[in-house]
Short mmCIF file of C-alpha atoms in Angstrom, two decimals:
data_model
loop_
_atom_site.label_atom_id
_atom_site.label_comp_id
_atom_site.label_asym_id
_atom_site.label_seq_id
_atom_site.Cartn_x
_atom_site.Cartn_y
_atom_site.Cartn_z
CA MET O 1 -71.61 87.86 -48.06
CA SER O 2 -70.17 85.17 -45.63
CA ASP O 3 -67.59 86.41 -43.19
CA SER O 4 -65.75 83.16 -44.07
CA LEU O 5 -65.43 84.01 -47.59
CA TRP O 6 -61.78 84.52 -48.80
CA LEU O 7 -61.06 82.86 -52.07
CA THR O 8 -62.83 83.95 -55.49
CA ILE O 9 -62.07 82.02 -58.66
CA VAL O 10 -62.66 84.55 -61.51
CA GLY O 11 -63.07 83.33 -65.08
CA LEU O 12 -61.09 85.44 -67.56
CA GLY O 13 -61.49 85.82 -71.20
CA GLU O 14 -58.59 86.43 -73.72
CA ASP O 15 -59.45 90.09 -73.56
CA GLY O 16 -58.17 90.22 -69.85
CA PRO O 17 -60.19 92.55 -67.65
CA ASP O 18 -62.23 94.03 -70.35
CA GLY O 19 -65.74 92.78 -70.33
CA LEU O 20 -65.55 91.23 -66.86
CA SER O 21 -68.54 91.82 -64.39
CA PRO O 22 -68.26 94.41 -61.52
CA ALA O 23 -68.06 91.61 -59.20
CA SER O 24 -65.02 90.21 -60.93
CA LEU O 25 -63.39 93.54 -61.07
CA LYS O 26 -64.37 94.37 -57.50
CA ALA O 27 -62.52 90.99 -56.43
CA LEU O 28 -59.38 91.78 -58.54
CA SER O 29 -58.98 95.26 -57.09
CA GLU O 30 -59.57 94.07 -53.32
CA ALA O 31 -57.49 91.00 -53.64
CA GLU O 32 -54.40 90.54 -51.44
CA VAL O 33 -53.24 87.65 -53.37
CA ILE O 34 -53.69 86.81 -57.11
CA MET O 35 -52.85 83.35 -58.22
CA GLY O 36 -52.70 82.10 -61.89
CA ALA O 37 -51.07 80.65 -64.75
CA PRO O 38 -48.43 83.04 -66.36
CA ARG O 39 -50.63 83.54 -69.37
CA HIS O 40 -53.73 84.62 -67.02
CA LEU O 41 -51.38 86.94 -65.01
CA SER O 42 -50.01 88.48 -68.32
CA LEU O 43 -53.55 89.59 -69.21
CA LEU O 44 -53.83 91.78 -66.13
CA PRO O 45 -52.65 95.50 -65.66
CA PRO O 46 -49.75 96.11 -63.30
CA LEU O 47 -50.76 94.93 -59.86
CA SER O 48 -50.01 96.21 -56.26
CA CYS O 49 -50.96 92.90 -54.52
CA ASP O 50 -48.99 89.72 -54.42
CA THR O 51 -48.95 87.42 -57.26
CA VAL O 52 -48.20 83.74 -57.31
CA GLU O 53 -47.70 81.66 -60.57
CA TRP O 54 -49.50 78.49 -60.56
CA PRO O 55 -47.13 75.72 -60.80
CA VAL O 56 -47.06 72.62 -63.15
CA PRO O 57 -48.31 70.16 -62.52
CA TYR O 58 -51.63 71.88 -61.26
CA ALA O 59 -52.05 69.70 -58.28
CA ASP O 60 -48.84 71.18 -56.79
CA GLY O 61 -50.58 74.51 -56.45
CA ILE O 62 -53.35 73.37 -54.08
CA ALA O 63 -51.11 73.49 -50.98
CA LEU O 64 -49.86 76.87 -52.04
CA LEU O 65 -53.49 78.14 -52.21
CA LEU O 66 -54.46 76.90 -48.94
CA GLU O 67 -51.66 78.45 -47.24
CA LYS O 68 -53.51 81.81 -48.31
CA ARG O 69 -56.68 80.83 -46.25
CA GLY O 70 -57.79 84.06 -44.46
CA LYS O 71 -56.31 86.51 -47.08
CA LYS O 72 -58.60 88.07 -49.82
CA THR O 73 -57.21 85.67 -52.70
CA VAL O 74 -58.09 85.36 -56.24
CA VAL O 75 -57.48 82.38 -58.64
CA LEU O 76 -57.50 83.11 -62.29
CA ALA O 77 -59.23 80.49 -64.74
CA SER O 78 -60.18 80.29 -68.23
CA GLY O 79 -63.67 81.30 -69.05
CA ASP O 80 -66.06 79.14 -67.07
CA PRO O 81 -63.97 77.69 -64.21
CA PHE O 82 -66.46 74.74 -63.76
CA TRP O 83 -66.10 73.50 -67.46
CA HIS O 84 -63.30 71.40 -67.78
CA GLY O 85 -61.50 73.81 -65.67
CA ALA O 86 -60.04 74.66 -62.24
CA GLY O 87 -63.22 74.83 -60.31
CA GLY O 88 -64.15 71.50 -59.79
CA THR O 89 -60.68 70.57 -58.75
CA LEU O 90 -60.36 73.51 -56.26
CA ALA O 91 -63.84 72.94 -55.04
CA LYS O 92 -62.92 69.32 -53.59
CA HIS O 93 -60.57 71.08 -51.17
CA LEU O 94 -62.56 73.88 -49.82
CA GLU O 95 -65.48 74.34 -47.51
CA ARG O 96 -68.56 75.81 -49.40
CA GLY O 97 -68.83 78.92 -47.49
CA GLU O 98 -65.26 80.11 -48.06
CA TRP O 99 -65.16 80.45 -51.81
CA ARG O 100 -67.17 81.76 -54.84
CA SER O 101 -66.83 81.67 -58.62
CA ILE O 102 -67.63 84.28 -61.06
CA PRO O 103 -67.32 82.74 -64.74
CA SER O 104 -66.91 84.40 -68.13
CA PRO O 105 -68.09 82.91 -71.04
CA SER O 106 -66.68 79.35 -71.55
CA THR O 107 -64.67 78.34 -74.55
CA LEU O 108 -67.62 76.22 -76.02
CA SER O 109 -70.06 79.02 -75.49
CA LEU O 110 -67.70 81.46 -77.59
CA ALA O 111 -67.20 78.63 -80.20
CA ALA O 112 -70.86 77.97 -80.46
CA ALA O 113 -71.57 81.61 -80.95
CA ALA O 114 -69.17 81.87 -83.55
CA LEU O 115 -70.17 78.90 -85.59
CA GLY O 116 -74.07 79.30 -85.09
CA TRP O 117 -74.12 75.81 -83.29
CA SER O 118 -76.69 74.77 -80.64
CA LEU O 119 -74.90 73.71 -77.50
CA GLU O 120 -77.48 71.31 -76.54
CA SER O 121 -76.87 69.19 -79.67
CA THR O 122 -73.18 69.66 -79.50
CA VAL O 123 -70.65 66.97 -77.84
CA THR O 124 -68.21 69.17 -75.77
CA LEU O 125 -65.06 67.65 -74.22
CA GLY O 126 -61.97 69.01 -72.57
CA LEU O 127 -59.01 67.11 -74.37
CA HIS O 128 -56.36 69.42 -73.48
CA ALA O 129 -55.33 66.99 -70.75
CA ALA O 130 -57.14 63.71 -71.78
CA PRO O 131 -56.66 61.12 -74.57
CA PHE O 132 -58.16 62.08 -77.95
CA ALA O 133 -60.11 58.81 -77.78
CA ARG O 134 -62.41 60.29 -75.31
CA LEU O 135 -64.34 61.40 -78.33
CA ARG O 136 -64.44 57.93 -79.94
CA PRO O 137 -67.77 56.95 -78.62
CA HIS O 138 -69.22 60.19 -79.83
CA LEU O 139 -67.96 60.13 -83.40
CA ALA O 140 -70.56 59.39 -86.13
CA LYS O 141 -71.45 60.73 -89.39
CA GLY O 142 -73.14 64.23 -88.86
CA THR O 143 -71.85 64.54 -85.23
CA ARG O 144 -70.82 68.16 -83.98
CA ALA O 145 -68.32 68.37 -81.18
CA ILE O 146 -66.22 71.02 -79.78
CA VAL O 147 -63.15 70.18 -77.87
CA THR O 148 -60.24 72.20 -76.16
CA LEU O 149 -56.71 70.89 -76.87
CA ARG O 150 -53.22 71.62 -75.52
CA ASP O 151 -51.57 73.56 -78.10
CA GLY O 152 -50.91 74.02 -81.78
CA ASN O 153 -49.02 70.61 -82.25
CA ALA O 154 -51.92 68.97 -80.45
CA VAL O 155 -54.23 70.13 -83.27
CA THR O 156 -52.05 68.41 -85.78
CA GLU O 157 -51.97 65.16 -83.71
CA PHE O 158 -55.68 65.26 -83.29
CA ALA O 159 -56.38 65.60 -86.87
CA GLY O 160 -53.95 62.60 -87.56
CA TRP O 161 -55.66 60.58 -84.94
CA LEU O 162 -59.20 61.36 -86.80
CA SER O 163 -57.75 60.42 -90.06
CA LYS O 164 -56.31 57.15 -88.52
CA ILE O 165 -59.64 55.97 -87.22
CA GLY O 166 -61.52 56.83 -90.50
CA PHE O 167 -62.77 60.34 -89.99
CA GLY O 168 -60.25 62.02 -92.28
CA ASP O 169 -63.05 63.65 -94.21
CA SER O 170 -64.38 65.75 -91.01
CA THR O 171 -64.28 69.30 -91.28
CA LEU O 172 -62.21 70.99 -88.54
CA HIS O 173 -62.75 74.60 -87.42
CA VAL O 174 -59.51 75.51 -85.65
CA MET O 175 -60.30 78.37 -83.26
CA GLU O 176 -57.56 80.39 -81.56
CA ALA O 177 -58.09 82.85 -78.69
CA LEU O 178 -61.78 83.24 -78.99
CA GLY O 179 -63.14 86.43 -77.61
CA GLY O 180 -59.78 88.30 -77.52
CA PRO O 181 -58.13 90.58 -79.90
CA ASN O 182 -56.17 87.92 -81.61
CA GLU O 183 -59.11 85.68 -82.32
CA ARG O 184 -58.74 83.59 -85.50
CA ILE O 185 -60.87 80.95 -86.98
CA ARG O 186 -59.91 78.65 -89.66
CA ALA O 187 -61.37 75.58 -91.48
CA THR O 188 -59.93 72.57 -93.09
CA THR O 189 -60.37 68.81 -93.14
CA ALA O 190 -58.69 66.50 -90.78
CA GLN O 191 -56.89 64.67 -93.61
CA ASP O 192 -55.64 67.95 -95.17
CA MET O 193 -54.65 69.57 -91.98
CA ALA O 194 -51.46 71.86 -92.80
CA PHE O 195 -51.47 74.68 -90.37
CA ASP O 196 -48.03 75.23 -88.77
CA ASP O 197 -48.62 78.56 -87.02
CA ILE O 198 -51.57 77.57 -84.45
CA ASN O 199 -51.48 79.64 -81.27
CA HIS O 200 -52.40 78.73 -77.83
CA PRO O 201 -55.20 78.85 -76.45
CA VAL O 202 -56.86 76.71 -79.15
CA SER O 203 -60.08 74.82 -79.47
CA VAL O 204 -61.29 72.82 -82.61
CA ALA O 205 -65.14 72.15 -83.61
CA ILE O 206 -65.53 69.05 -85.69
CA SER O 207 -68.32 68.26 -88.16
CA ALA O 208 -67.80 64.52 -88.31
CA LYS O 209 -67.86 62.51 -91.54
CA GLY O 210 -66.57 58.87 -92.19
CA GLY O 211 -66.55 55.89 -89.91
CA PRO O 212 -66.84 53.27 -88.54
CA ALA O 213 -69.04 54.61 -85.71
CA LEU O 214 -69.51 52.52 -82.34
CA SER O 215 -73.02 51.31 -81.98
CA GLN O 216 -75.08 52.58 -79.53
CA SER O 217 -76.42 49.04 -78.37
CA SER O 218 -74.58 46.16 -76.73
CA GLY O 219 -72.53 43.90 -78.84
CA GLN O 220 -69.76 45.91 -80.55
CA PRO O 221 -68.13 44.24 -83.55
CA ASP O 222 -65.47 41.66 -82.45
CA ALA O 223 -62.94 43.80 -84.73
CA PHE O 224 -62.91 46.86 -82.28
CA PHE O 225 -61.12 44.71 -79.65
CA ASP O 226 -57.64 43.46 -80.18
CA ASN O 227 -57.51 39.76 -78.58
CA ASP O 228 -55.64 36.53 -78.69
CA GLY O 229 -58.78 34.50 -79.02
CA GLN O 230 -60.00 35.20 -75.35
CA ILE O 231 -63.01 37.14 -76.12
CA THR O 232 -66.55 37.02 -75.23
CA LYS O 233 -68.04 37.03 -78.93
CA ARG O 234 -70.49 39.60 -80.11
CA PRO O 235 -73.82 37.60 -79.52
CA VAL O 236 -72.70 36.18 -76.27
CA ARG O 237 -71.61 39.64 -75.19
CA ALA O 238 -74.80 41.31 -76.17
CA LEU O 239 -76.88 38.80 -74.21
CA THR O 240 -74.33 39.16 -71.10
CA LEU O 241 -74.51 42.76 -71.11
CA SER O 242 -78.24 42.63 -71.19
CA ALA O 243 -78.14 40.47 -68.14
CA LEU O 244 -75.40 42.66 -66.32
CA ALA O 245 -77.98 45.64 -66.95
CA PRO O 246 -75.53 48.42 -66.49
CA GLN O 247 -77.26 51.70 -64.93
CA PRO O 248 -75.52 55.09 -64.74
CA GLY O 249 -72.93 55.55 -62.00
CA GLU O 250 -72.57 51.81 -61.30
CA HIS O 251 -69.31 49.87 -60.72
CA LEU O 252 -68.60 46.46 -62.45
CA TRP O 253 -66.22 43.75 -61.50
CA ASP O 254 -65.09 42.07 -64.86
CA ILE O 255 -63.42 38.64 -63.69
CA GLY O 256 -61.18 37.17 -66.27
CA GLY O 257 -61.11 40.17 -68.55
CA GLY O 258 -59.52 38.55 -71.56
CA SER O 259 -59.86 41.38 -74.12
CA GLY O 260 -61.66 43.73 -71.94
CA SER O 261 -64.94 43.71 -74.01
CA ILE O 262 -67.32 43.27 -71.29
CA ALA O 263 -65.86 45.95 -69.16
CA ILE O 264 -65.45 48.49 -72.09
CA GLU O 265 -68.81 48.02 -73.24
CA TRP O 266 -70.23 48.61 -69.74
CA LEU O 267 -68.18 51.98 -69.55
CA LEU O 268 -69.56 52.91 -72.99
CA ALA O 269 -72.79 52.58 -71.66
CA HIS O 270 -72.62 55.50 -69.45
CA GLY O 271 -69.97 58.18 -69.03
CA GLN O 272 -70.40 57.77 -65.18
CA ASN O 273 -70.03 54.04 -65.00
CA ALA O 274 -66.95 52.65 -63.68
CA ALA O 275 -65.39 48.98 -63.97
CA THR O 276 -62.48 46.94 -62.83
CA SER O 277 -61.01 44.24 -64.96
CA VAL O 278 -58.95 41.35 -63.43
CA GLU O 279 -57.02 39.29 -65.51
CA ILE O 280 -54.18 36.98 -64.48
CA ASN O 281 -52.33 37.24 -67.76
CA PRO O 282 -49.92 40.26 -67.97
CA ASP O 283 -49.99 40.47 -71.74
CA ARG O 284 -53.78 40.29 -71.52
CA ALA O 285 -53.92 42.96 -69.13
CA ASN O 286 -51.82 45.14 -71.20
CA ARG O 287 -54.18 44.34 -74.17
CA ILE O 288 -57.12 45.38 -72.11
CA ARG O 289 -55.55 48.79 -71.25
CA GLU O 290 -54.88 49.26 -74.97
CA ASN O 291 -58.45 48.31 -76.23
CA ALA O 292 -59.94 50.70 -73.40
CA THR O 293 -57.74 53.72 -74.39
CA ALA O 294 -58.44 53.16 -78.07
CA LEU O 295 -62.34 53.07 -77.54
CA GLY O 296 -62.38 56.13 -75.22
CA ALA O 297 -62.89 54.03 -71.94
CA ASP O 298 -59.42 54.79 -70.47
CA ARG O 299 -60.93 55.17 -66.98
CA LEU O 300 -61.12 51.31 -66.86
CA LYS O 301 -59.05 50.17 -63.94
CA VAL O 302 -57.14 46.94 -64.68
CA VAL O 303 -55.95 44.55 -61.99
CA THR O 304 -53.22 41.95 -63.06
CA GLY O 305 -53.61 39.19 -60.65
CA ALA O 306 -55.45 35.94 -59.85
CA ALA O 307 -59.06 35.93 -58.54
CA PRO O 308 -60.53 35.57 -56.08
CA GLN O 309 -57.11 36.96 -54.17
CA ALA O 310 -56.97 40.02 -56.38
CA LEU O 311 -60.64 40.94 -55.43
CA GLU O 312 -59.79 41.72 -51.73
CA ASP O 313 -58.98 45.34 -51.99
CA LEU O 314 -61.48 46.56 -54.72
CA ALA O 315 -64.27 49.01 -54.39
CA PRO O 316 -67.60 47.24 -53.97
CA PRO O 317 -69.44 46.34 -57.16
CA ASP O 318 -73.01 47.01 -58.40
CA ALA O 319 -72.53 43.91 -60.83
CA VAL O 320 -69.93 41.15 -61.36
CA PHE O 321 -69.32 39.16 -64.56
CA ILE O 322 -67.00 35.92 -64.15
CA GLY O 323 -65.89 34.91 -67.74
CA GLY O 324 -63.28 32.70 -66.85
CA GLY O 325 -61.71 30.47 -63.96
CA ILE O 326 -65.24 29.61 -62.47
CA SER O 327 -64.73 27.65 -59.24
CA GLU O 328 -66.42 26.97 -55.89
CA ASP O 329 -64.10 29.29 -54.11
CA MET O 330 -64.33 31.93 -56.69
CA LEU O 331 -68.11 31.86 -56.39
CA GLN O 332 -68.01 31.68 -52.44
CA THR O 333 -65.69 34.87 -52.45
CA VAL O 334 -67.84 36.83 -54.70
CA TRP O 335 -70.96 36.03 -53.21
CA ARG O 336 -69.73 37.01 -49.79
CA GLN O 337 -68.34 40.42 -51.22
CA LEU O 338 -71.26 40.93 -53.22
CA PRO O 339 -73.53 43.90 -51.67
CA ALA O 340 -77.30 43.27 -51.35
CA GLN O 341 -79.22 43.90 -54.59
CA SER O 342 -76.17 43.58 -56.58
CA ARG O 343 -76.05 41.58 -59.73
CA LEU O 344 -73.92 38.49 -60.65
CA VAL O 345 -73.57 37.01 -64.29
CA ALA O 346 -71.41 33.93 -64.99
CA ASN O 347 -70.73 32.24 -68.15
CA ALA O 348 -69.56 28.57 -68.36
CA VAL O 349 -68.34 26.47 -71.25
CA THR O 350 -67.05 23.32 -69.56
CA LEU O 351 -69.42 20.52 -68.10
CA GLU O 352 -67.59 20.96 -64.68
CA ALA O 353 -68.49 24.73 -64.57
CA GLU O 354 -72.03 24.14 -65.91
CA THR O 355 -72.58 21.70 -63.15
CA LEU O 356 -71.24 24.17 -60.52
CA LEU O 357 -73.54 26.98 -61.90
CA ALA O 358 -76.47 24.53 -61.89
CA SER O 359 -75.76 23.59 -58.14
CA TRP O 360 -75.83 27.56 -57.14
CA HIS O 361 -79.00 28.29 -59.28
CA ALA O 362 -80.63 25.53 -57.12
CA LYS O 363 -79.54 27.14 -54.13
CA PHE O 364 -79.87 31.07 -54.77
CA GLY O 365 -82.44 31.19 -57.79
CA GLY O 366 -82.09 33.63 -60.64
CA ASP O 367 -81.84 32.62 -64.31
CA LEU O 368 -80.13 29.80 -65.89
CA LEU O 369 -79.85 30.09 -69.66
CA ARG O 370 -78.18 27.76 -72.31
CA ILE O 371 -76.85 29.72 -75.32
CA GLU O 372 -76.39 27.67 -78.50
CA LEU O 373 -75.21 29.58 -81.56
CA ALA O 374 -74.47 28.28 -84.99
CA HIS O 375 -72.78 30.18 -87.91
CA ALA O 376 -73.20 29.57 -91.76
CA THR O 377 -69.80 28.33 -93.23
CA PRO O 378 -68.87 26.82 -96.46
CA LEU O 379 -69.44 23.06 -96.77
CA GLY O 380 -68.09 21.91 -100.08
CA ARG O 381 -69.66 24.07 -102.71
CA LYS O 382 -72.43 24.75 -100.43
CA ARG O 383 -73.07 25.92 -97.06
CA GLY O 384 -73.71 24.52 -93.63
CA TRP O 385 -74.11 25.26 -89.86
CA LYS O 386 -70.97 25.08 -87.70
CA SER O 387 -71.95 25.20 -83.93
CA SER O 388 -70.00 26.86 -81.38
CA TYR O 389 -69.67 25.38 -77.95
CA PRO O 390 -72.81 25.94 -75.87
CA ILE O 391 -72.53 28.43 -73.05
CA VAL O 392 -74.57 28.30 -69.78
CA GLN O 393 -75.25 31.61 -68.25
CA TRP O 394 -76.31 32.15 -64.68
CA SER O 395 -77.61 35.53 -63.70
CA VAL O 396 -78.89 36.59 -60.36
CA SER O 397 -79.50 39.53 -58.01
CA LYS O 398 -78.54 39.05 -54.49
#
């Protein structure tokens, strides 16, 4: 064991020290300081060492912990500290050789064991400090998911949210204090949720039923995006996202966000993707945030301002989409800031913007695509084709 090791992160179950590994028990017995939430500290027997209640909000406790550097310190966490727990947060502030983690079974492991669900085919999310809509991209008929929630009231709110978005027939397994003497598991449907005595800590397992589900391909229905008419419509959006070609972990600039549909679908493509939407209209910027939150893409960063000025302090992109306000100045600024091998896609509707894209295509290459769509609409007692404005799309890798 390293001489610099001073911190041990111990994962507790609801039965306290019972069932802990010898290594965990040894760390607790040798500790000079034990830090943890009041609920965790209450699970331990009387202690002779110093104890510190971790403050709320959680981030306020980091400085208190770092002041203990050099003393044998134990931080208490729930179950596996590195599954939606304290471990990932603490590790960012520590050197690798000065800490270790000793996990107990996580909530998801205990829940899966209680229900007989295979974890590899079950969605697992920590929603105790995150919007319920983080689950939205995963919801479809037959989906199984296990989520942690803040408290009993949050379970009722969660059931109401599921019902509101069309999944009220889903079966919910409400699981309290898993692994401890007060463990309790009850089942109901989201729309029939009536439990009023749910105790913390609580998790919920969902067998999803209902809809509509989000598609796994590009081009979600337009109805998913609240808008004032400024939206890249579904067929064009599908072609645009195909040209942008999102890859895991990449960052998109969406310039002229409108409803946010391009940036949101970029984020839905992979959970590690990032996106920044730039929108000059404050009302539309707020609508983008609301759309992103509703569809489980609340990590979308929205900048209210005019491009290209609003682009100055943004993290470098891997891809850029220009959906409005195309100008020579805009293209010059974006091209200058675009890292090598990054991708640029721009859509033009006006003749002036089309001419500009044709000029840049002549200089820098890439693909120039003209998109012409027509929809069947009533024409007297029959039907005819109604054409939309043609769109010229330029896509290029720098």
